Amino acid sequence: MAATIALPALASTAAVADPPPKGVTIDVVTVNGTGCPIGTVAIALSADSSTFTITRSGMRADAGGTSNPADARKTCQINLKVHVPQGYSYGIRSFGYSGTAHLEPGASGTVKVSTYFQGEPKPEAKTVTRNGPFSGPWRTVIIDENPKYSPCGEQRNFNISAGVHVDLGTSDPSKPSYMTLDGKEVYEFSWKRCPIT
């Protein structure tokens, strides 16, 4: 079952988003971690610059059965340079991510994702947990009605930090459990014009 998490915003401070500007581009600066070997992550910007999509493959945590202890936790850090036309700033209004899992009774799987601008403290991760018995796809959408915007007039890279962990708990250790973070993640921009100085 898909889950939706809405982050509350103060109506008095919520900004009205502007239309996407022209000339936006995204460069991948670094991709690091046990959960994203070379060639397993791709980034695509929509034609109207309203969203970008991350496609992952192979980010999977395994526990039990013949798996190694190190396989129970996988991480991935993606650092992006979003080139924004002068006079604009951006935030992330929403993003959705998904995967599959097979969790034996007593086992659990957790996915954590954090998004933040370079130079800022890493925020509390958005967390998805599935408890066994569970077998099938999962999906979560995060909605932020009052997003954090990039500083006007500064180039700050955008970080996406993700982790997948499977805990055997009280499950039979001879039986394998797994959870993945894969497929397409769609990130929706929120654009605004910077004050004229």
PDB file of C-alpha atoms in Angstrom:
ATOM      1  CA  MET A   1       0.000   0.000   0.000  1.00  0.00           C
ATOM      2  CA  ALA A   2       1.321   3.440  -0.860  1.00  0.00           C
ATOM      3  CA  ALA A   3       1.786   5.887   1.976  1.00  0.00           C
ATOM      4  CA  THR A   4       1.694   9.655   1.805  1.00  0.00           C
ATOM      5  CA  ILE A   5       3.391  11.856   4.348  1.00  0.00           C
ATOM      6  CA  ALA A   6       2.411  15.524   4.357  1.00  0.00           C
ATOM      7  CA  LEU A   7       4.661  17.994   6.101  1.00  0.00           C
ATOM      8  CA  PRO A   8       2.572  20.776   7.667  1.00  0.00           C
ATOM      9  CA  ALA A   9       3.280  24.347   6.730  1.00  0.00           C
ATOM     10  CA  LEU A  10       2.317  27.640   8.291  1.00  0.00           C
ATOM     11  CA  ALA A  11      -0.210  29.316   6.038  1.00  0.00           C
ATOM     12  CA  SER A  12       1.168  32.753   6.852  1.00  0.00           C
ATOM     13  CA  THR A  13       4.647  31.844   5.571  1.00  0.00           C
ATOM     14  CA  ALA A  14       3.851  29.594   2.625  1.00  0.00           C
ATOM     15  CA  ALA A  15       5.124  31.071  -0.626  1.00  0.00           C
ATOM     16  CA  VAL A  16       3.230  31.110  -3.902  1.00  0.00           C
ATOM     17  CA  ALA A  17       5.361  29.291  -6.461  1.00  0.00           C
ATOM     18  CA  ASP A  18       6.366  30.938  -9.741  1.00  0.00           C
ATOM     19  CA  PRO A  19       6.329  29.145 -13.104  1.00  0.00           C
ATOM     20  CA  PRO A  20       9.528  27.225 -13.931  1.00  0.00           C
ATOM     21  CA  PRO A  21      12.178  29.393 -15.615  1.00  0.00           C
ATOM     22  CA  LYS A  22      13.908  28.510 -18.868  1.00  0.00           C
ATOM     23  CA  GLY A  23      17.540  27.435 -19.006  1.00  0.00           C
ATOM     24  CA  VAL A  24      17.619  25.068 -16.021  1.00  0.00           C
ATOM     25  CA  THR A  25      20.147  22.217 -16.182  1.00  0.00           C
ATOM     26  CA  ILE A  26      21.288  19.545 -13.720  1.00  0.00           C
ATOM     27  CA  ASP A  27      24.769  18.028 -13.453  1.00  0.00           C
ATOM     28  CA  VAL A  28      25.628  14.980 -11.363  1.00  0.00           C
ATOM     29  CA  VAL A  29      28.672  15.923  -9.279  1.00  0.00           C
ATOM     30  CA  THR A  30      29.159  12.729  -7.268  1.00  0.00           C
ATOM     31  CA  VAL A  31      27.399   9.429  -6.596  1.00  0.00           C
ATOM     32  CA  ASN A  32      28.841   7.484  -3.673  1.00  0.00           C
ATOM     33  CA  GLY A  33      27.858   4.554  -1.491  1.00  0.00           C
ATOM     34  CA  THR A  34      27.453   0.815  -1.231  1.00  0.00           C
ATOM     35  CA  GLY A  35      23.945   1.107  -2.645  1.00  0.00           C
ATOM     36  CA  CYS A  36      24.794   2.884  -5.890  1.00  0.00           C
ATOM     37  CA  PRO A  37      27.657   1.325  -7.849  1.00  0.00           C
ATOM     38  CA  ILE A  38      28.749   3.035 -11.048  1.00  0.00           C
ATOM     39  CA  GLY A  39      26.050   2.886 -13.701  1.00  0.00           C
ATOM     40  CA  THR A  40      23.111   2.258 -11.368  1.00  0.00           C
ATOM     41  CA  VAL A  41      21.862   5.864 -11.024  1.00  0.00           C
ATOM     42  CA  ALA A  42      20.515   8.119 -13.792  1.00  0.00           C
ATOM     43  CA  ILE A  43      19.130  11.682 -13.596  1.00  0.00           C
ATOM     44  CA  ALA A  44      16.699  13.302 -16.056  1.00  0.00           C
ATOM     45  CA  LEU A  45      15.191  16.815 -16.061  1.00  0.00           C
ATOM     46  CA  SER A  46      11.683  17.284 -17.452  1.00  0.00           C
ATOM     47  CA  ALA A  47      11.285  19.417 -20.567  1.00  0.00           C
ATOM     48  CA  ASP A  48       9.457  22.162 -18.662  1.00  0.00           C
ATOM     49  CA  SER A  49      11.891  22.135 -15.684  1.00  0.00           C
ATOM     50  CA  SER A  50       9.062  21.347 -13.281  1.00  0.00           C
ATOM     51  CA  THR A  51      10.502  18.020 -12.106  1.00  0.00           C
ATOM     52  CA  PHE A  52      13.568  15.831 -12.247  1.00  0.00           C
ATOM     53  CA  THR A  53      13.682  12.054 -12.018  1.00  0.00           C
ATOM     54  CA  ILE A  54      16.236   9.760 -10.416  1.00  0.00           C
ATOM     55  CA  THR A  55      16.230   6.193 -11.686  1.00  0.00           C
ATOM     56  CA  ARG A  56      17.969   3.681  -9.420  1.00  0.00           C
ATOM     57  CA  SER A  57      18.772   0.012  -9.876  1.00  0.00           C
ATOM     58  CA  GLY A  58      20.469  -2.388  -7.520  1.00  0.00           C
ATOM     59  CA  MET A  59      19.969  -0.583  -4.185  1.00  0.00           C
ATOM     60  CA  ARG A  60      18.982  -3.586  -2.113  1.00  0.00           C
ATOM     61  CA  ALA A  61      19.556  -4.678   1.485  1.00  0.00           C
ATOM     62  CA  ASP A  62      19.514  -8.394   2.343  1.00  0.00           C
ATOM     63  CA  ALA A  63      19.463 -10.250   5.647  1.00  0.00           C
ATOM     64  CA  GLY A  64      19.131 -13.909   6.561  1.00  0.00           C
ATOM     65  CA  GLY A  65      19.676 -16.931   4.373  1.00  0.00           C
ATOM     66  CA  THR A  66      23.140 -16.930   2.790  1.00  0.00           C
ATOM     67  CA  SER A  67      23.590 -13.128   2.824  1.00  0.00           C
ATOM     68  CA  ASN A  68      26.581 -11.449   4.455  1.00  0.00           C
ATOM     69  CA  PRO A  69      26.110  -9.130   7.468  1.00  0.00           C
ATOM     70  CA  ALA A  70      27.351  -6.183   5.371  1.00  0.00           C
ATOM     71  CA  ASP A  71      24.485  -6.738   2.925  1.00  0.00           C
ATOM     72  CA  ALA A  72      21.889  -5.725   5.529  1.00  0.00           C
ATOM     73  CA  ARG A  73      22.570  -2.001   5.073  1.00  0.00           C
ATOM     74  CA  LYS A  74      23.128  -0.044   1.848  1.00  0.00           C
ATOM     75  CA  THR A  75      23.638   3.703   1.451  1.00  0.00           C
ATOM     76  CA  CYS A  76      23.818   6.182  -1.412  1.00  0.00           C
ATOM     77  CA  GLN A  77      24.748   9.874  -1.496  1.00  0.00           C
ATOM     78  CA  ILE A  78      23.938  11.855  -4.653  1.00  0.00           C
ATOM     79  CA  ASN A  79      25.304  15.379  -5.072  1.00  0.00           C
ATOM     80  CA  LEU A  80      23.686  17.489  -7.809  1.00  0.00           C
ATOM     81  CA  LYS A  81      24.508  20.891  -9.251  1.00  0.00           C
ATOM     82  CA  VAL A  82      21.267  22.554 -10.326  1.00  0.00           C
ATOM     83  CA  HIS A  83      22.068  25.458 -12.644  1.00  0.00           C
ATOM     84  CA  VAL A  84      19.400  28.094 -12.035  1.00  0.00           C
ATOM     85  CA  PRO A  85      18.892  31.236 -14.155  1.00  0.00           C
ATOM     86  CA  GLN A  86      19.853  34.451 -12.414  1.00  0.00           C
ATOM     87  CA  GLY A  87      17.048  35.831 -10.294  1.00  0.00           C
ATOM     88  CA  TYR A  88      15.488  32.477  -9.385  1.00  0.00           C
ATOM     89  CA  SER A  89      15.584  30.150  -6.410  1.00  0.00           C
ATOM     90  CA  TYR A  90      14.220  26.619  -6.037  1.00  0.00           C
ATOM     91  CA  GLY A  91      12.956  24.223  -3.413  1.00  0.00           C
ATOM     92  CA  ILE A  92      11.525  20.712  -3.537  1.00  0.00           C
ATOM     93  CA  ARG A  93       7.740  20.686  -3.204  1.00  0.00           C
ATOM     94  CA  SER A  94       7.370  16.901  -3.248  1.00  0.00           C
ATOM     95  CA  PHE A  95       9.170  13.697  -4.040  1.00  0.00           C
ATOM     96  CA  GLY A  96       8.147  10.075  -4.285  1.00  0.00           C
ATOM     97  CA  TYR A  97      10.203   6.938  -3.981  1.00  0.00           C
ATOM     98  CA  SER A  98       9.470   3.235  -4.140  1.00  0.00           C
ATOM     99  CA  GLY A  99      10.786  -0.296  -4.178  1.00  0.00           C
ATOM    100  CA  THR A 100       9.932  -3.868  -3.333  1.00  0.00           C
ATOM    101  CA  ALA A 101      10.388  -6.009  -0.241  1.00  0.00           C
ATOM    102  CA  HIS A 102      10.096  -9.535   1.013  1.00  0.00           C
ATOM    103  CA  LEU A 103      10.182  -9.641   4.794  1.00  0.00           C
ATOM    104  CA  GLU A 104       9.752 -12.796   6.820  1.00  0.00           C
ATOM    105  CA  PRO A 105       7.568 -12.706   9.951  1.00  0.00           C
ATOM    106  CA  GLY A 106       9.520 -10.862  12.641  1.00  0.00           C
ATOM    107  CA  ALA A 107      11.828  -9.049  10.183  1.00  0.00           C
ATOM    108  CA  SER A 108      11.600  -5.372   9.222  1.00  0.00           C
ATOM    109  CA  GLY A 109      12.887  -3.137   6.456  1.00  0.00           C
ATOM    110  CA  THR A 110      13.555   0.600   6.617  1.00  0.00           C
ATOM    111  CA  VAL A 111      14.294   3.211   3.953  1.00  0.00           C
ATOM    112  CA  LYS A 112      15.514   6.685   4.934  1.00  0.00           C
ATOM    113  CA  VAL A 113      15.890   9.649   2.564  1.00  0.00           C
ATOM    114  CA  SER A 114      17.193  13.154   3.343  1.00  0.00           C
ATOM    115  CA  THR A 115      17.378  16.125   0.954  1.00  0.00           C
ATOM    116  CA  TYR A 116      19.303  19.306   1.737  1.00  0.00           C
ATOM    117  CA  PHE A 117      21.477  22.030   0.267  1.00  0.00           C
ATOM    118  CA  GLN A 118      25.242  21.849   0.588  1.00  0.00           C
ATOM    119  CA  GLY A 119      26.532  23.697   3.632  1.00  0.00           C
ATOM    120  CA  GLU A 120      23.359  23.171   5.649  1.00  0.00           C
ATOM    121  CA  PRO A 121      22.825  20.642   8.459  1.00  0.00           C
ATOM    122  CA  LYS A 122      21.510  17.285   7.321  1.00  0.00           C
ATOM    123  CA  PRO A 123      17.828  17.218   8.311  1.00  0.00           C
ATOM    124  CA  GLU A 124      15.937  14.388   9.904  1.00  0.00           C
ATOM    125  CA  ALA A 125      15.374  11.675   7.324  1.00  0.00           C
ATOM    126  CA  LYS A 126      11.974  10.793   5.918  1.00  0.00           C
ATOM    127  CA  THR A 127      11.481   7.166   6.944  1.00  0.00           C
ATOM    128  CA  VAL A 128       9.508   4.266   5.501  1.00  0.00           C
ATOM    129  CA  THR A 129       9.268   1.038   7.514  1.00  0.00           C
ATOM    130  CA  ARG A 130       7.661  -2.240   6.536  1.00  0.00           C
ATOM    131  CA  ASN A 131       7.248  -5.092   9.002  1.00  0.00           C
ATOM    132  CA  GLY A 132       7.068  -8.757   8.088  1.00  0.00           C
ATOM    133  CA  PRO A 133       5.282 -10.670   6.946  1.00  0.00           C
ATOM    134  CA  PHE A 134       5.322  -8.455   3.866  1.00  0.00           C
ATOM    135  CA  SER A 135       5.943  -9.251   0.219  1.00  0.00           C
ATOM    136  CA  GLY A 136       5.389  -6.874  -2.678  1.00  0.00           C
ATOM    137  CA  PRO A 137       5.891  -3.292  -3.845  1.00  0.00           C
ATOM    138  CA  TRP A 138       5.824  -0.195  -1.644  1.00  0.00           C
ATOM    139  CA  ARG A 139       5.712   3.517  -2.446  1.00  0.00           C
ATOM    140  CA  THR A 140       5.771   6.763  -0.463  1.00  0.00           C
ATOM    141  CA  VAL A 141       5.192  10.393  -1.477  1.00  0.00           C
ATOM    142  CA  ILE A 142       6.569  13.236   0.632  1.00  0.00           C
ATOM    143  CA  ILE A 143       4.763  16.596   0.297  1.00  0.00           C
ATOM    144  CA  ASP A 144       6.263  19.813   1.673  1.00  0.00           C
ATOM    145  CA  GLU A 145       3.922  22.797   1.391  1.00  0.00           C
ATOM    146  CA  ASN A 146       6.578  25.171   2.739  1.00  0.00           C
ATOM    147  CA  PRO A 147       9.825  23.990   1.143  1.00  0.00           C
ATOM    148  CA  LYS A 148      13.314  25.215   1.932  1.00  0.00           C
ATOM    149  CA  TYR A 149      14.647  27.309  -0.975  1.00  0.00           C
ATOM    150  CA  SER A 150      18.173  27.624  -2.300  1.00  0.00           C
ATOM    151  CA  PRO A 151      19.904  30.879  -1.312  1.00  0.00           C
ATOM    152  CA  CYS A 152      19.444  33.628  -3.884  1.00  0.00           C
ATOM    153  CA  GLY A 153      22.628  34.552  -5.724  1.00  0.00           C
ATOM    154  CA  GLU A 154      24.572  31.506  -4.481  1.00  0.00           C
ATOM    155  CA  GLN A 155      25.404  28.174  -6.083  1.00  0.00           C
ATOM    156  CA  ARG A 156      24.657  25.477  -3.508  1.00  0.00           C
ATOM    157  CA  ASN A 157      24.739  21.858  -4.596  1.00  0.00           C
ATOM    158  CA  PHE A 158      21.747  19.705  -3.695  1.00  0.00           C
ATOM    159  CA  ASN A 159      22.259  16.489  -1.724  1.00  0.00           C
ATOM    160  CA  ILE A 160      20.065  13.392  -1.692  1.00  0.00           C
ATOM    161  CA  SER A 161      21.107  10.899   0.977  1.00  0.00           C
ATOM    162  CA  ALA A 162      19.396   7.497   1.064  1.00  0.00           C
ATOM    163  CA  GLY A 163      19.759   4.306   3.053  1.00  0.00           C
ATOM    164  CA  VAL A 164      18.104   0.881   3.122  1.00  0.00           C
ATOM    165  CA  HIS A 165      18.346  -1.457   6.121  1.00  0.00           C
ATOM    166  CA  VAL A 166      16.874  -4.881   6.847  1.00  0.00           C
ATOM    167  CA  ASP A 167      16.715  -6.166  10.425  1.00  0.00           C
ATOM    168  CA  LEU A 168      16.126  -9.879  11.002  1.00  0.00           C
ATOM    169  CA  GLY A 169      14.486  -9.208  14.357  1.00  0.00           C
ATOM    170  CA  THR A 170      12.815 -12.392  15.561  1.00  0.00           C
ATOM    171  CA  SER A 171      12.564 -13.955  12.103  1.00  0.00           C
ATOM    172  CA  ASP A 172      14.098 -17.308  11.184  1.00  0.00           C
ATOM    173  CA  PRO A 173      17.704 -16.386  10.196  1.00  0.00           C
ATOM    174  CA  SER A 174      17.807 -19.234   7.681  1.00  0.00           C
ATOM    175  CA  LYS A 175      15.115 -17.507   5.617  1.00  0.00           C
ATOM    176  CA  PRO A 176      16.102 -14.468   3.531  1.00  0.00           C
ATOM    177  CA  SER A 177      14.482 -11.044   3.761  1.00  0.00           C
ATOM    178  CA  TYR A 178      15.199  -8.045   1.553  1.00  0.00           C
ATOM    179  CA  MET A 179      14.100  -4.482   0.767  1.00  0.00           C
ATOM    180  CA  THR A 180      14.957  -2.313  -2.222  1.00  0.00           C
ATOM    181  CA  LEU A 181      14.932   1.351  -3.154  1.00  0.00           C
ATOM    182  CA  ASP A 182      14.726   1.345  -6.925  1.00  0.00           C
ATOM    183  CA  GLY A 183      12.726   2.482  -9.904  1.00  0.00           C
ATOM    184  CA  LYS A 184      11.920   6.127 -10.579  1.00  0.00           C
ATOM    185  CA  GLU A 185      11.924   8.898  -7.964  1.00  0.00           C
ATOM    186  CA  VAL A 186      10.195  12.076  -9.152  1.00  0.00           C
ATOM    187  CA  TYR A 187      11.203  15.335  -7.458  1.00  0.00           C
ATOM    188  CA  GLU A 188       8.897  18.309  -8.044  1.00  0.00           C
ATOM    189  CA  PHE A 189      10.500  21.750  -8.038  1.00  0.00           C
ATOM    190  CA  SER A 190       8.981  24.822  -6.433  1.00  0.00           C
ATOM    191  CA  TRP A 191      10.336  27.962  -8.101  1.00  0.00           C
ATOM    192  CA  LYS A 192      10.333  31.549  -6.911  1.00  0.00           C
ATOM    193  CA  ARG A 193      11.843  34.819  -8.051  1.00  0.00           C
ATOM    194  CA  CYS A 194      14.519  36.368  -5.888  1.00  0.00           C
ATOM    195  CA  PRO A 195      14.047  39.898  -4.516  1.00  0.00           C
ATOM    196  CA  ILE A 196      15.482  42.627  -6.712  1.00  0.00           C
ATOM    197  CA  THR A 197      18.427  44.289  -4.983  1.00  0.00           C
TER     198      THR A 197
END
